[in-house]
Each structure stands twice: as C-alpha cells, then as structure tokens.
XYZ file of C-alpha atoms in Angstrom:
348
model
C -0.120 -15.510 -9.469
C 2.453 -18.034 -10.628
C 4.484 -18.212 -7.442
C 1.437 -18.214 -5.178
C -0.153 -21.032 -7.153
C 2.989 -23.115 -6.911
C 3.194 -22.415 -3.199
C -0.392 -23.246 -2.427
C -0.489 -26.177 -4.869
C -4.021 -25.309 -5.916
C -5.579 -22.477 -7.923
C -8.739 -22.987 -5.917
C -6.901 -22.205 -2.693
C -5.663 -18.947 -4.127
C -9.174 -17.915 -5.076
C -10.372 -18.590 -1.552
C -7.560 -16.542 -0.069
C -7.923 -13.720 -2.527
C -11.673 -13.263 -2.488
C -13.129 -14.745 0.699
C -10.873 -12.318 2.538
C -12.547 -9.612 0.426
C -9.471 -8.823 -1.604
C -9.842 -5.884 -3.919
C -9.585 -6.013 -7.682
C -7.942 -3.176 -9.557
C -7.871 -3.043 -13.329
C -7.985 -0.828 -16.360
C -10.395 -1.765 -19.108
C -8.594 -2.570 -22.379
C -8.596 0.267 -24.903
C -10.307 2.641 -22.457
C -9.280 5.007 -19.730
C -11.532 3.329 -17.199
C -9.958 1.838 -14.115
C -11.776 -0.835 -12.188
C -11.139 -1.180 -8.481
C -13.097 -3.110 -5.907
C -12.479 -1.369 -2.613
C -12.997 -3.121 0.676
C -15.053 -1.462 3.408
C -11.859 -0.408 5.152
C -11.835 1.088 3.270
C 11.025 -3.004 -8.506
C 14.344 -2.578 -9.542
C 15.185 -2.788 -13.219
C 17.995 -0.566 -14.431
C 17.042 2.468 -12.405
C 19.592 3.976 -10.071
C 18.517 4.811 -6.532
C 19.989 7.031 -3.901
C 21.101 4.393 -1.457
C 23.743 4.121 1.204
C 26.992 2.375 0.335
C 25.947 -0.385 2.681
C 23.119 -1.329 0.350
C 24.414 -0.060 -2.986
C 25.650 -3.473 -4.069
C 22.555 -5.634 -3.867
C 24.416 -8.842 -4.735
C 27.289 -8.563 -2.304
C 27.012 -11.039 0.554
C 23.277 -11.223 -0.040
C 22.802 -14.505 1.767
C 25.169 -13.624 4.591
C 23.794 -10.166 5.264
C 20.136 -10.697 4.469
C 19.165 -14.148 5.684
C 19.916 -15.681 9.042
C 18.889 -19.054 10.391
C 18.504 -17.888 13.987
C 16.798 -14.889 15.470
C 19.125 -11.892 15.142
C 19.316 -9.135 17.687
C 16.638 -6.602 16.918
C 16.920 -2.889 17.482
C 13.379 -1.777 18.254
C 12.300 1.811 17.575
C 9.909 3.578 19.959
C 7.105 3.511 17.418
C 7.556 -0.236 16.907
C 6.944 -0.712 20.613
C 3.647 1.076 20.076
C 2.669 -0.916 16.987
C 4.070 -4.393 17.633
C 2.596 -7.009 19.918
C 5.186 -8.297 22.428
C 5.024 -11.808 21.004
C 5.774 -10.481 17.519
C 9.124 -9.198 18.720
C 9.982 -12.566 20.314
C 10.678 -14.408 17.088
C 11.479 -18.123 17.122
C 15.172 -18.920 16.562
C 14.344 -21.833 14.254
C 12.737 -19.537 11.691
C 14.612 -17.838 8.858
C 14.465 -14.068 9.146
C 15.163 -11.325 6.647
C 16.818 -8.120 7.708
C 15.362 -5.524 5.394
C 16.888 -2.333 3.995
C 15.091 0.624 5.509
C 13.031 2.845 3.247
C 14.004 6.445 3.867
C 17.395 5.550 5.332
C 19.143 2.785 3.393
C 17.274 3.141 0.137
C 15.379 6.028 -1.456
C 12.859 5.754 -4.318
C 13.367 7.988 -7.332
C 10.606 10.540 -8.047
C 11.331 9.956 -11.746
C 10.019 6.390 -11.522
C 6.438 5.235 -11.447
C 6.438 4.018 -7.860
C 3.795 1.764 -6.374
C 3.594 1.711 -2.571
C 1.958 -1.166 -0.711
C 2.206 -1.084 3.048
C 1.933 -3.323 6.098
C 1.665 -1.058 9.140
C 0.433 -3.557 11.759
C 3.969 -4.810 12.490
C 3.245 -8.317 11.282
C 6.402 -10.285 10.403
C 4.210 -12.881 8.663
C 1.997 -10.939 6.223
C -1.281 -12.464 5.116
C -1.293 -14.443 1.882
C -3.762 -11.828 0.692
C -0.913 -9.316 0.906
C 1.367 -11.678 -1.037
C -1.265 -11.822 -3.769
C -1.522 -8.044 -3.883
C 2.242 -7.511 -4.007
C 2.791 -10.052 -6.776
C -0.161 -8.764 -8.809
C 1.179 -5.197 -8.877
C 4.701 -6.341 -9.754
C 3.405 -8.673 -12.473
C 0.971 -6.264 -14.130
C 3.262 -3.209 -13.955
C 6.729 -4.430 -14.997
C 8.055 -0.914 -15.664
C 6.940 0.366 -12.266
C 8.987 0.160 -9.080
C 6.875 -1.736 -6.577
C 7.684 -1.169 -2.902
C 6.227 -3.380 -0.201
C 7.067 -1.610 3.041
C 6.520 -2.972 6.520
C 6.818 -1.629 10.059
C 8.015 -4.999 11.354
C 11.742 -5.104 12.206
C 12.104 -8.448 10.394
C 10.256 -10.524 7.833
C 9.722 -14.215 8.452
C 10.962 -15.950 5.317
C 10.712 -19.484 6.624
C 8.671 -20.559 3.620
C 10.953 -18.717 1.187
C 8.057 -16.896 -0.419
C 9.454 -13.375 -0.180
C 12.838 -14.503 -1.470
C 11.128 -16.188 -4.407
C 9.057 -13.097 -5.140
C 12.068 -10.780 -5.182
C 13.981 -13.193 -7.408
C 11.047 -13.517 -9.803
C 10.305 -9.791 -10.077
C 13.205 -7.409 -10.558
C 10.807 -4.483 -10.147
C 9.817 -5.521 -6.598
C 11.545 -4.520 -3.383
C 10.539 -5.504 0.138
C 11.709 -2.926 2.665
C 11.411 -1.918 6.259
C 10.234 1.578 7.034
C 12.244 4.171 8.957
C 9.224 6.176 10.085
C 11.266 8.684 12.079
C 13.355 9.528 9.013
C 10.391 9.588 6.636
C 8.208 11.870 8.761
C 11.110 14.204 9.583
C 10.561 17.694 8.162
C 7.029 17.021 6.927
C 3.819 18.662 8.172
C 2.904 15.350 9.829
C 6.116 15.123 11.871
C 4.658 16.508 15.100
C 1.570 14.316 14.853
C 3.780 11.265 14.430
C 6.370 12.138 17.074
C 3.698 12.930 19.660
C 2.668 9.282 19.524
C -0.989 9.998 20.239
C -1.926 7.980 17.154
C -1.134 4.839 19.183
C -3.152 5.591 22.327
C -6.854 5.540 23.167
C -7.625 4.037 19.792
C -8.396 0.563 18.435
C -6.662 1.444 15.148
C -3.007 2.506 15.641
C -1.889 0.719 12.457
C -4.659 2.342 10.457
C -3.742 5.752 11.877
C -0.138 5.319 10.760
C -1.263 4.078 7.355
C -3.380 7.171 6.735
C -0.497 9.448 7.717
C 2.223 7.516 5.912
C 0.587 7.155 2.487
C 0.359 10.931 2.087
C 3.985 11.452 3.133
C 5.311 8.751 0.777
C 3.482 10.200 -2.220
C 4.558 13.736 -1.370
C 8.226 12.748 -0.962
C 8.672 10.396 -3.925
C 5.452 10.304 -5.908
C 3.607 7.230 -7.043
C 0.510 5.147 -6.604
C -0.585 4.050 -3.160
C -2.855 1.055 -2.783
C -4.230 -0.936 0.110
C -3.037 -4.541 0.172
C -6.561 -5.885 -0.151
C -6.289 -4.889 -3.819
C -5.512 -7.340 -6.601
C -4.195 -5.539 -9.682
C -5.263 -7.143 -12.967
C -4.296 -4.430 -15.476
C -1.361 -2.079 -16.032
C -1.878 1.217 -14.197
C 1.245 3.178 -15.089
C -0.598 5.644 -17.322
C -2.688 6.851 -14.359
C -1.395 10.041 -12.748
C -2.570 12.602 -10.201
C -5.913 10.997 -9.431
C -8.023 9.789 -6.544
C -11.179 7.689 -6.592
C -14.523 9.300 -5.841
C -17.845 7.761 -4.804
C -20.570 9.688 -6.624
C -23.338 8.135 -4.580
C -21.964 8.987 -1.146
C -19.966 12.001 -2.393
C -16.819 10.759 -0.664
C -13.227 10.801 -1.940
C -11.568 7.454 -1.192
C -7.849 7.377 -0.409
C -7.546 3.573 -0.654
C -5.985 3.987 -4.088
C -4.560 7.240 -5.405
C -1.639 8.528 -7.465
C 0.209 11.814 -7.142
C 3.538 13.079 -8.417
C 6.206 13.985 -5.874
C 5.588 17.350 -4.243
C 2.008 17.534 -5.467
C -0.072 20.227 -3.690
C -2.895 17.775 -2.967
C -0.759 15.521 -0.766
C 0.792 18.554 0.925
C -2.675 19.883 1.706
C -3.609 16.458 3.076
C -0.643 16.530 5.456
C -1.482 20.071 6.569
C -5.083 19.052 7.167
C -4.083 16.061 9.288
C -1.669 18.200 11.273
C -4.636 20.229 12.510
C -7.502 17.734 12.362
C -6.065 14.296 13.131
C -8.431 12.148 15.211
C -7.008 9.073 16.905
C -10.257 7.178 17.431
C -12.752 8.418 14.848
C -13.161 6.146 11.853
C -12.998 7.632 8.307
C -11.835 11.112 9.427
C -8.119 10.589 8.728
C -8.657 8.771 5.430
C -11.644 9.442 3.152
C -12.752 12.295 5.398
C -9.481 14.180 4.963
C -9.304 13.439 1.227
C -12.874 14.679 0.740
C -12.217 17.894 2.660
C -9.092 18.698 0.631
C -10.778 17.898 -2.681
C -13.543 20.367 -1.832
C -10.953 22.962 -0.859
C -8.716 22.721 -3.924
C -11.667 22.412 -6.307
C -13.563 25.271 -4.680
C -16.878 23.434 -4.440
C -19.019 21.592 -1.920
C -20.487 19.388 -4.647
C -17.661 17.288 -6.042
C -19.982 15.723 -8.609
C -19.578 19.004 -10.496
C -15.867 18.378 -11.106
C -15.999 14.619 -11.625
C -13.593 13.494 -14.394
C -12.358 17.075 -14.842
C -8.938 18.345 -13.854
C -9.211 20.428 -10.721
C -5.979 21.933 -9.390
C -4.147 19.213 -11.374
C -6.211 16.484 -9.708
C -8.694 14.140 -11.373
C -11.532 12.573 -9.422
C -12.236 9.201 -11.018
C -15.677 7.672 -10.414
C -15.555 4.761 -8.023
C -17.981 2.862 -10.241
C -15.327 2.921 -12.999
C -12.596 1.809 -10.623
C -14.565 -0.841 -8.822
C -14.916 -4.302 -10.255
C -16.824 -5.522 -7.208
C -18.248 -3.117 -4.644
C -17.308 -4.230 -1.165
C -20.893 -4.543 0.193
C -21.641 -7.034 -2.591
C -18.627 -9.317 -2.267
C -20.490 -12.116 -0.465
C -23.176 -12.228 -3.153
C -20.716 -13.916 -5.491
C -20.427 -16.901 -3.162
C -24.133 -17.626 -3.143
C -25.746 -20.263 -5.338
C -25.922 -19.389 -9.041
C -23.741 -16.284 -8.597
C -20.403 -17.720 -9.692
C -20.945 -17.199 -13.408
C -21.425 -13.471 -12.973
C -18.259 -13.280 -10.878
C -16.248 -15.121 -13.540
C -17.625 -12.929 -16.326
C -16.786 -9.730 -14.462
C -13.249 -10.934 -13.803
C -12.364 -11.390 -17.479
C-alpha cells in the first residue's frame, strides 16, 4: 500500500489498521486456481470508454474547479440519504475540503464488457475508515486491468487529507463515485423494496440492508466482482468469473465476495428472492441466507456439497477454505504470543 504507507508514515501502523480491524485478505495462489479470502464475521479508468453524461465526459476539464471546494457546498439530500445519514454527517465543516462525486447510475455508467470491481460504503460516512482505503488501493493495485469502483452513499467525500485525490491520481483504473440509488434500483425486482423504505426502519442495520440489496443489482446491471471493504486483495482476481464462496462446514453460501456477468440468472434470482423475502431486522437472511436459498434452487439440491467446484446453472461454488487466508473466528489468535510467525508465513 504505497500511498497508505506514505500517509501513515509507518508500515507498522498500516498493519494495525488492516488486521486489528479484522480486515479480510483475498488472494489467488500462484499457478493454481485457488482463491484465498479471509471473510470477516459480517460477514479504474484506463482507455475504456464509458457511457457518461456530457457533464462528466471530459474528466480533465475544470477538475479542480468542479470537483474540489474549500468550503462546504450546498448539498442536495435524497430521501434515502436522510434515512442513512446521521444529521451531523450532513453538517460538514466549512474549513474542510470536499469532493463532489459523479453519481454512479446517473453521471457515469460502468461497461459490462469490463472486469468491474465494486466496493461500497453504504453507511453514509464522508470519512471512510482507513481500512476501506486499504481495501480500495489493494484491489486497484493488484488488478490493473480491472475497473475498480468505490461507491458511497454520502453526498460528499471529505478530502481534507488529500488521500482520495492521491489514490485516483495514482491508479487510473480507480474511480470514486457517489451512488444514485433511485436511478440504480429503478426497473429492477428490488425497486419496490427500496422505494418502500422499510429497510431503514425498525432495524439496527439500515446500511447493511442497502448493501445486501445493492450488490445484487450492481452485478446484474453491469457485471463484476463485489467485495466487502474489510477485504485486502493480495493477488489478481480477473480470471475469476461467475462464482460465489461456499462454506462446506456450515453449508452456507457467502455473498461477501462474488462475481457474476451482467444479466446473470443467479443475481436476478437473488433480486426476486429478496423482493418476496426481505427481512429488515433478521441477520444473515438478506445476505448469505438469500444466496444459499438461490444456490439450492438453481442447482436443484439441498446438499450443496454435492455440487462444490462444479458448474451449476453457470455458477461455481468455491470452497471458503480455498478463498480464506484467515478465518474470521481465528483472527485474534495471530496477535497472541508466538503466533506472529505463522501469520507472516501465511501472508506470503
């Protein structure tokens, strides 16, 4: 993490941020098809043309004038941002530098022909955790031919430390965007669930509810790999297609990291399932629960171990033990006495 190390002035600090916060590690073993992902209990712009509005087509034009302001600009707040954002988040300090972001789904559209990587911040936080910075940079660094999208529900991004500007300048394949949820959900099976707004009420997890809905819609619309931002990517993943991780022990499909092409039946089935079975305050149901139910449906079996590593309705279930460098229940073991060597060996 070159930029993060420079910013934090100490490699040790980065390690603390990345792993004490139980960041996830995603990698592919060299010369094998195995992917290694450590999943927490919560579970790019080269020369590709995008369908974008004229307002944003010329990325260089007036970039400083239009994108960065030294005082708090007037913010147009959407109804769903009022549900997600804390009041103090919307009262940004005028001495901070803010970024107005192009809106995914409105100002800028990913191409289904690209290998897209979607990383999301749905808690309406204008100051993302450094853990998220690590995740974003790791995916952009390890997958230079992919288009990496870091999308946020916050109306602005606080760029007072210049970190996001530096990241976008360092990685041409990275784009930080806002998210026009109304536009993105429009016309999808999840539209009514979203527009009803029940996902935000009588629940401790409104951001998680939106995340579980949004990841399926993004992959269905534009295709790509979705990952939680507690994942640190350490190997190129662009050869992985139409897959989802699967825990053989618990027999649960995990939607924390998955890839599907645009218009794939699996993500459509997921949206249809959530349209009928969405639960606002029941943990797991909208994420791994939904993914497990659809995998059983499309594969025609109640025992998913039977189809592990086999194509089933153009979907591959990849064993979690192959994708997981460090299982989340074991993360604290590596910070005990005499455990550091094993952690270092596993990270190589």
